Amino acid sequence: MNSAQLIAIAPQLILSFGIVLSLLLIAWQRSKWLIQGFTFFIFVLALIATLDLYPIDNIQVTVLLLVDSYSLVALVLILISALTITVFSGFYLAKYTEVHDEFYLLLQLVILGAAILVISDHFASVFLGFELLSMALVGMVGYFRESDHGLESAFKYLILSATASSFMLLGIAFIYGTTGSLSFAMASNANHLIDHLYLAGIILFLLGLCFKLSLVPFHYWTPDVYQGAPTPVTMLLATVSKVAIFTVLIKYWFSQVNYGDESLTEIISLIAILSMLVGNVMALRQNNIKRLLGYSSIAHMGYLLIILLITSTQNITFAWQAALFYLAAYLLASLLIFMVLIVSHRKNNSDQIEIVHWRGMFWHQPWLAMAVIISLLSFAGIPLTMGFIGKFYLLVQATQQQLWLLIATLITGSGIALYYYLRIIFVLFAQHQEQSIAPQHGDIDNIFQPVIARVTIAIFSGAIIVIGIFPDVYAYFLSA
Amino acid sequence: MIIIFIIIALLLAGAIAWFFDNEKNNFARWFSLISLASLLLFFIYDTLFVAQTFTTFTPLVRFAWIKTFNIEFALALDNLSIILVILTLFLALICVLVSWHEIKTKIGFYYFNLLAAIAGIIGVFTAIDMFLFFFFWEIMLLPMTAIIAIWGHEQRHFAAIKFFIFTQISSLIMLIAIIAMAYLYQQQFGQLSFYYHDWQKLTLDSSMSFYLMLGFFIAFAVKLPSVPFHSWLPDAHTQAPTAGSVLLAGVLLKTGAYGLIRFVILLFPQASQEFAPVAITLGVVSVLYGAKMAFAQQDFKRLVAYSSISHMGFVMLALFAFNAVAYQGAVLTMVAHGLSSAAMFSMAGMIYSRIHTRSLAQMGGFWQSAPRMGGFALAFAAAAFGLPGLANFVGEFLSLAGSFSAHPIAVMFAALGLIGSAIYGMYLFQNSFQGPIKHTIADFSKRETLVAASLLFLLVFIGLFPNTVLQKIRIEQKISVQKASEQKISQQFVVQNINKLVMATPATIGRKDNE
Amino acid sequence: MILSWLPFYPLISFFILIIFGKRLSWLMATIVSVGAVTLSALSSFIVIQQLAQIDNHIITVQLWQWFSLGTAQVNFTLYLDGLSAVMISVVTGIGALIHLYAAGYMKEDENFSRFMAYMNLFIVAMLLLVLGDNLVLLYLGWEGVGLCSFLLIGFWYQDPANAMAAKKAFIVTRIGDTAMAIALFMLFSTLGDLNIANITELAQQQWLVGDDKAYWIALLLLGGAVGKSAQLPLQTWLPDAMAGPTPVSALIHAATMVTAGVYLIARMHGIFLLSPEVMSYVAWIGGLTLLLAGFAALAQTDIKRVLAYSTMSQIGYMMLALGAGAWSEGVFHLMTHAFFKALLFLTAGSIILALHHQQNLFKMGGLARKLPIETSLFAIGLIALIALPGTSGFYSKEAIIDSLWSSSTAGAALWWCAILGAFLTSVYSCRLFFLAFLGESRSEHQVKDDFSAIMRWPLFLLALLALLGGLFANMVEINLSNVFVDSVSSAQASSHSLVTESSPHWLHYVAIVTPFIGIVFSWFYFADYRQTSHSKTNHEVQYTANNFSDFFLNGLGFDALYQRLIVNPYCFLAKLNRRDIFDQIIMSSRWYVDLWREALVASQTGSLRWYAATLGVAVVFLLGVVLL
Amino acid sequence: MIALPFEHILILATTLFLIGFVGVISRKNTLFILMSLEVMLNAVGIAFIGAGSVWQQADGQVMFILILTLAAAEVALGLALLIRLQRKFQSLDIDILNKLRG
């Protein structure tokens, strides 16, 4: 372990020390602003460290970790979400007089888990990061005792993710049993492909990742947990967890020599197609916005799987760029819409916001509504937004690999998706006189918008548009 | 630069109209009206009177945009684009005028959308980088959808979603074709390119170019629209506010035809030649089916919408006949239909504003109380069924006359559309303006007279002096002939132009087969 | 110069009338509209005078370039030769008289200026039709007169029946127009030009007699002519077109527009000569139509419908003449027919006005005593129609009948048709006369006979023309010979002659005698109608309906046939598919997606153990896919 | 000492794993579900140790210790949630939790 290696994992170290310090801080003084500020500070430090490292040549830190530029970009994305979530958790928690410093602690743990995941190059580190992430998340999902569905969501998430982890671990055990190595690169060997045990191991390992990415047929937990979890936690689930796990998936996949293997490719295509279709179809008539976003995330992860289907090592660079661009677009759009969700509380403080509650938002909260529209258009992949460029990346990749079936499914899926995205957008534009149809509890009232919230929302909306029109801003960053 | 200036000016004007509008004064209306009028005049002055020829589709501005994919921001103008841009700006003026009193809520935002849609459409007509083209192609949808969804009639959300999904799916198919072309360029020349003139250098094997052509064709056929992809149109037209319908029918459909000319036929001459029988069949079916469906409608705007399908069938037929005369006819039909359908939809809007229904069953005998309106309605209906002396006739006549030598049977069937159009034209006119008096309505106001009279003036002017437009198209044609002959498809053009007299129908067909 | 202004006087008048509309007084409107047409008439006479002094007997004036079809130019060019000279003199001359009459007839109508505007517009279109030097301009006029006809038939549009009749007229003729349009496309694609003179020349250079293309083009042109001229099988619109004001019937549906088909065939005779088969179709269509219309006229109860069927029948004669190659005879009959039929219609109009818009013959009777002047005018018209020797009708009709027997494209059978037609003509004319003017008065109203001068004087002039129109025969012959002779002779030189055998000499006598036989026959057969019976009550003379007469009354059932064969299926199809089958197919995907959604939502049960179980199933499935 | 063949260890581990999984699916009582999860995790542990012994590496045992940690954390969380379940519904039946669906 030399200094270069230590520096390379500086963000993770900062996060780890941050957690310890936070514990001490809590012991010293309990204050919601203090802990929030400290968490924010830690994340900013980690972000600065990450940006400072970028770009980086591949640095192997022990056998467990491998730091490369792509993981740093993923880490940047994760930290950006972490920062936003920290800020907006503050707004979310503002209604409680109680000091919820554990919440921030858990948040830091999740981020640490994610940070470890993105640089891991070994099944053991994957396992550690993975469980750090999910255990902390379970805690967060069930954090609020009094919430309507917190308990149910937490239980579902705990038991299902534990089951899935067990499968994944079994898979790792199989791989280890056949190859004798737990490192990604070492554990891959074309000779083993004929070995059923090895193949089964890969499948089971992928299962664990697919579960977290909520890909069909492992998606069942997603809508329920999305809906039941507190909104900042859903935000976390939708962004940090997805980005970290997908990064590790790509990393694992591209380190293999077997990504061209036919039966595995078939499985991936199958999962991708199913996810695109099922996610979009099930989102169609959802009224709960968080639930709807849960379903739509299923579809988005399905689109992303196209990245994995490459046939030669030449495409790896482009595939990484495409994946990181799409992930960034997805992440920004998700963050944006969840931010709006957080600031648009309802009277009874429930965070179960339905589409009707946003009725006519455009006319009395135009900027908030614009943010929602931008985010939804980005999800739908309409030009002017970053989502379009993301989709463009995917399509370029798919066209080059001639994945016509997947392209056809993607087009169909996008068509279906437009229906529910547009439905929300039209509700935002609904005229006031139609309000008699709205339920009695009325639309969002009491929208409290601190300046920071407004500025953040504006920045994110602006970023989506600017990168949508001038994608080079970000694409250069990727290809540096 | 003029195009960039116009696009930016439109967006700016829209934004200003939006922000500075207050519901009491007419700022948004007047501001959009004045800015559109001055832009129209400016554009006409700059393109037609300042000495500069636009015979080739060469870029006026061209700079790198997205370097990752070697995408450029390149805009170009040629005579075809100029004609269509002028049409667009003119109809935009009409749109502002027809929505003067119709739009009562969120006026500023409405005009923003209108102007943004116009900006997008102008971008479509001038983009020369295919990614940019696609970009504008999608951009124009957003404000258009907003116009339908916010200010439309009772089923506006359904119609807007349908419109959006139809076009979106088809344009994604086109996007795949665009990407594939860029990728092929990369394989042949070493880097991605979305630049139109680069693509003309590509050598494509026939099956590949056929599929790529199909990708473009589907997107444009949906926009045109051609049977069986037409069904978004009646809903969208019916539910849109008047200006929305005017814009949709007048200009948006033309983007489909424009795409067919510019991208399907000129980029894939060989493949489209192979595909011509199918396209022509679709065109003829659209003509007849549209006419038949129009007759069956009870809703004024729906009827006009189906008649649009019928008219655009002529365009499709003429374009795929690969004939200089037919080509002129197709472009003229585009312009003429832009004007006449805009006129019909304005008329529908004006009737709607008086009796608050679009149902033909509840109309009748308007002529008695509104003779001026009746006169205009008759003239517009006459334009729709192709009365000689009005613009549509010249377009349709040239289209059919040009197509006849190559596709006599198809033209004969398409000519049946003339009967069909007379039937629905009469049905429409008689149901609304003749018959027993069901409503007494106010005659045209000055503003409405201005709208109708300016449209009618143009229809008559182009009908009697079509050469003003046709001359522009002819120059364009020469280039396309050259281009096409490089691809060795169009001996037919050449043969026809050199020696018309010796050419007899069966001989031509035979010759084509031999090639 | 004079020629180029010819169509524009009425056009200017049209614009004045439309723009000022009801603000114009009756007098002003009359002066403007009638003055414009009179101006046209005067200038056309001057132009025709000039024409005679020009060597090649052709005057062309190019107004402006319209558009170009490839290398061919399609221009707004007016072309005056002998044939169009005859036509413009009829159109403007008769037109002016009818305008004058109409000014009186329509004086009370609140939309008077609109009416006159349409009439003027009609004259414009008709002039363009006959003066166009190319087929596209001709087509412009052709469609223009169709539109005016539509507007004028449906002038009293508040009555759905009138509107229906207008629509029917427009659409049925439109069918013919479409055929003609296709002919134009075919001409363009084969000859590369649409200028009439060029076409004739090129066609005769490139095609031999009997050429396929000539056949199809001629056939399609015939389709156009048949539609406009209300011949079989597109004749059904004309009787219904009588719904329009009577001056309209006189101008459009008797004198001018309906003869446009005859003009078209005469104008395109160069093509028709190349296709003897189509020539004989023309003849047969004419022959059959004149018989059909004659029979139908026998059973009509409406005075205007009798005249309408009679018009149809007379146009049948013209067609017959054209088919037989007797071009100038056909055109001459067109002219004389315009005289006497305009007279008949206008007089009928006066009578109808006098009877408070009563058109039913069985509600007339005994008018001879109450309206002596009208009666005698009508009688003059009828004898010209019957073609009694000395009248204008005699000259033209005898000439036609004469030419039939010996023509290779007509022949003896058609000669007999024509003779039978002549007999029918005199029978239905007599029936009409007896019913309306003789016998007991069956009118329900007081007859009013306060006609103004402008409704009388045109009638006198027309009566004069109807009687003495035969005097024009030479003039017309000279004019037309320039048009027809050279081309006919050249075509004949290149092919077999149209005249096959010389006709037997008794034909002439039979033709002259037939009308008299008809009159004598009717005198006895329709005795009931003419007698001022003492024993019978007023309402004894009634229309006796039976299947047979009903069949004739309804124009030999063509309307019902078309209704069943074409109109009903079209409407049925339209109704059946009102919701657009393509839309339903595409929108059914929505239903399909929704079905899947239901199923998938049902699988999202909310039960944790079920979710875990699916996890297991999915694992087993995936392992199965990969390992097996 | 007779070395056990790896296959046998795998069969044992897989069988245990399946037993645990079936327990998760079939048990209604939350406590038993948590216990079944433990069984699954321990089965995986056995597999790791077996694999480690095949390759003569410590990695398998390291993994086992990590898994033990995970299992402990999981049970801790699970029991905490279980107490809340008991308080809220006075029952440990997992099927009560089916409000989120569709």
mmCIF file of C-alpha atoms in Angstrom, chain B residues 80 83-84 87 91 224 249-251 253-255 257-258 261 283 287 307-319 324-342 383-386 390-403 414 418 424 458-459 462-463 466 469-470 473, chain C residues 185:
data_model
loop_
_atom_site.group_PDB
_atom_site.id
_atom_site.type_symbol
_atom_site.label_atom_id
_atom_site.label_comp_id
_atom_site.label_asym_id
_atom_site.label_seq_id
_atom_site.Cartn_x
_atom_site.Cartn_y
_atom_site.Cartn_z
ATOM 1 C CA LEU B 80 -37.860 24.438 -51.697
ATOM 2 C CA ILE B 83 -41.116 28.366 -50.301
ATOM 3 C CA LEU B 84 -41.976 26.310 -47.259
ATOM 4 C CA LEU B 87 -45.633 29.426 -46.186
ATOM 5 C CA LEU B 91 -49.662 30.711 -41.880
ATOM 6 C CA LEU B 224 -47.745 13.187 -44.073
ATOM 7 C CA ALA B 249 -52.636 20.928 -41.534
ATOM 8 C CA GLY B 250 -50.943 23.882 -43.107
ATOM 9 C CA VAL B 251 -47.374 23.283 -42.156
ATOM 10 C CA LEU B 253 -47.984 17.819 -42.642
ATOM 11 C CA LYS B 254 -45.679 19.513 -45.100
ATOM 12 C CA THR B 255 -42.701 18.540 -43.022
ATOM 13 C CA ALA B 257 -43.679 15.700 -47.570
ATOM 14 C CA TYR B 258 -40.528 17.768 -47.278
ATOM 15 C CA ILE B 261 -38.409 14.810 -50.984
ATOM 16 C CA GLY B 283 -50.748 7.379 -51.952
ATOM 17 C CA VAL B 287 -56.541 9.680 -51.717
ATOM 18 C CA SER B 307 -59.706 15.598 -46.706
ATOM 19 C CA SER B 308 -56.129 16.518 -45.794
ATOM 20 C CA ILE B 309 -55.230 12.854 -45.859
ATOM 21 C CA SER B 310 -56.767 12.637 -49.271
ATOM 22 C CA HIS B 311 -54.847 15.619 -50.577
ATOM 23 C CA MET B 312 -51.544 14.512 -49.186
ATOM 24 C CA GLY B 313 -52.066 11.222 -50.991
ATOM 25 C CA PHE B 314 -51.654 13.149 -54.219
ATOM 26 C CA VAL B 315 -48.338 14.445 -52.963
ATOM 27 C CA MET B 316 -47.123 10.984 -52.132
ATOM 28 C CA LEU B 317 -48.221 9.676 -55.496
ATOM 29 C CA ALA B 318 -46.549 12.504 -57.362
ATOM 30 C CA LEU B 319 -43.308 12.283 -55.465
ATOM 31 C CA ALA B 324 -40.250 16.490 -63.199
ATOM 32 C CA VAL B 325 -43.794 17.645 -63.812
ATOM 33 C CA ALA B 326 -45.205 15.530 -61.026
ATOM 34 C CA TYR B 327 -42.563 16.853 -58.694
ATOM 35 C CA GLN B 328 -43.590 20.412 -59.426
ATOM 36 C CA GLY B 329 -47.158 19.358 -58.874
ATOM 37 C CA ALA B 330 -46.310 17.809 -55.523
ATOM 38 C CA VAL B 331 -44.620 20.930 -54.226
ATOM 39 C CA LEU B 332 -47.388 23.137 -55.501
ATOM 40 C CA THR B 333 -49.967 20.862 -53.925
ATOM 41 C CA MET B 334 -48.116 21.187 -50.654
ATOM 42 C CA VAL B 335 -48.340 24.944 -50.805
ATOM 43 C CA ALA B 336 -51.885 24.971 -52.048
ATOM 44 C CA HIS B 337 -53.071 22.488 -49.495
ATOM 45 C CA GLY B 338 -51.299 24.475 -46.826
ATOM 46 C CA LEU B 339 -53.368 27.465 -47.747
ATOM 47 C CA SER B 340 -56.664 25.768 -48.434
ATOM 48 C CA SER B 341 -56.688 23.532 -45.388
ATOM 49 C CA ALA B 342 -55.641 26.480 -43.261
ATOM 50 C CA ALA B 383 -60.285 24.927 -53.628
ATOM 51 C CA ALA B 384 -60.520 21.669 -51.720
ATOM 52 C CA PHE B 385 -62.271 19.861 -54.536
ATOM 53 C CA GLY B 386 -59.815 21.251 -57.018
ATOM 54 C CA LEU B 390 -57.448 27.961 -57.597
ATOM 55 C CA ALA B 391 -54.072 26.776 -56.453
ATOM 56 C CA ASN B 392 -55.012 23.217 -55.586
ATOM 57 C CA PHE B 393 -56.089 22.470 -59.112
ATOM 58 C CA VAL B 394 -52.756 23.352 -60.629
ATOM 59 C CA GLY B 395 -50.954 21.245 -58.045
ATOM 60 C CA GLU B 396 -53.151 18.232 -58.451
ATOM 61 C CA PHE B 397 -53.255 18.543 -62.197
ATOM 62 C CA LEU B 398 -49.501 18.675 -62.492
ATOM 63 C CA SER B 399 -49.126 15.811 -60.057
ATOM 64 C CA LEU B 400 -51.494 13.563 -61.899
ATOM 65 C CA ALA B 401 -50.479 14.590 -65.381
ATOM 66 C CA GLY B 402 -46.844 14.027 -64.528
ATOM 67 C CA SER B 403 -47.431 10.700 -62.864
ATOM 68 C CA ALA B 414 -56.363 8.684 -57.820
ATOM 69 C CA LEU B 418 -61.654 14.140 -57.674
ATOM 70 C CA TYR B 424 -67.379 15.625 -49.448
ATOM 71 C CA LEU B 458 -53.167 33.668 -52.399
ATOM 72 C CA LEU B 459 -55.165 30.668 -53.539
ATOM 73 C CA ILE B 462 -51.254 30.897 -57.229
ATOM 74 C CA GLY B 463 -54.098 29.305 -59.139
ATOM 75 C CA PRO B 466 -48.622 29.390 -60.560
ATOM 76 C CA VAL B 469 -44.000 29.418 -57.425
ATOM 77 C CA LEU B 470 -43.254 26.871 -60.108
ATOM 78 C CA ILE B 473 -39.360 24.569 -58.046
ATOM 79 C CA PHE C 185 -53.481 13.178 -68.500
#
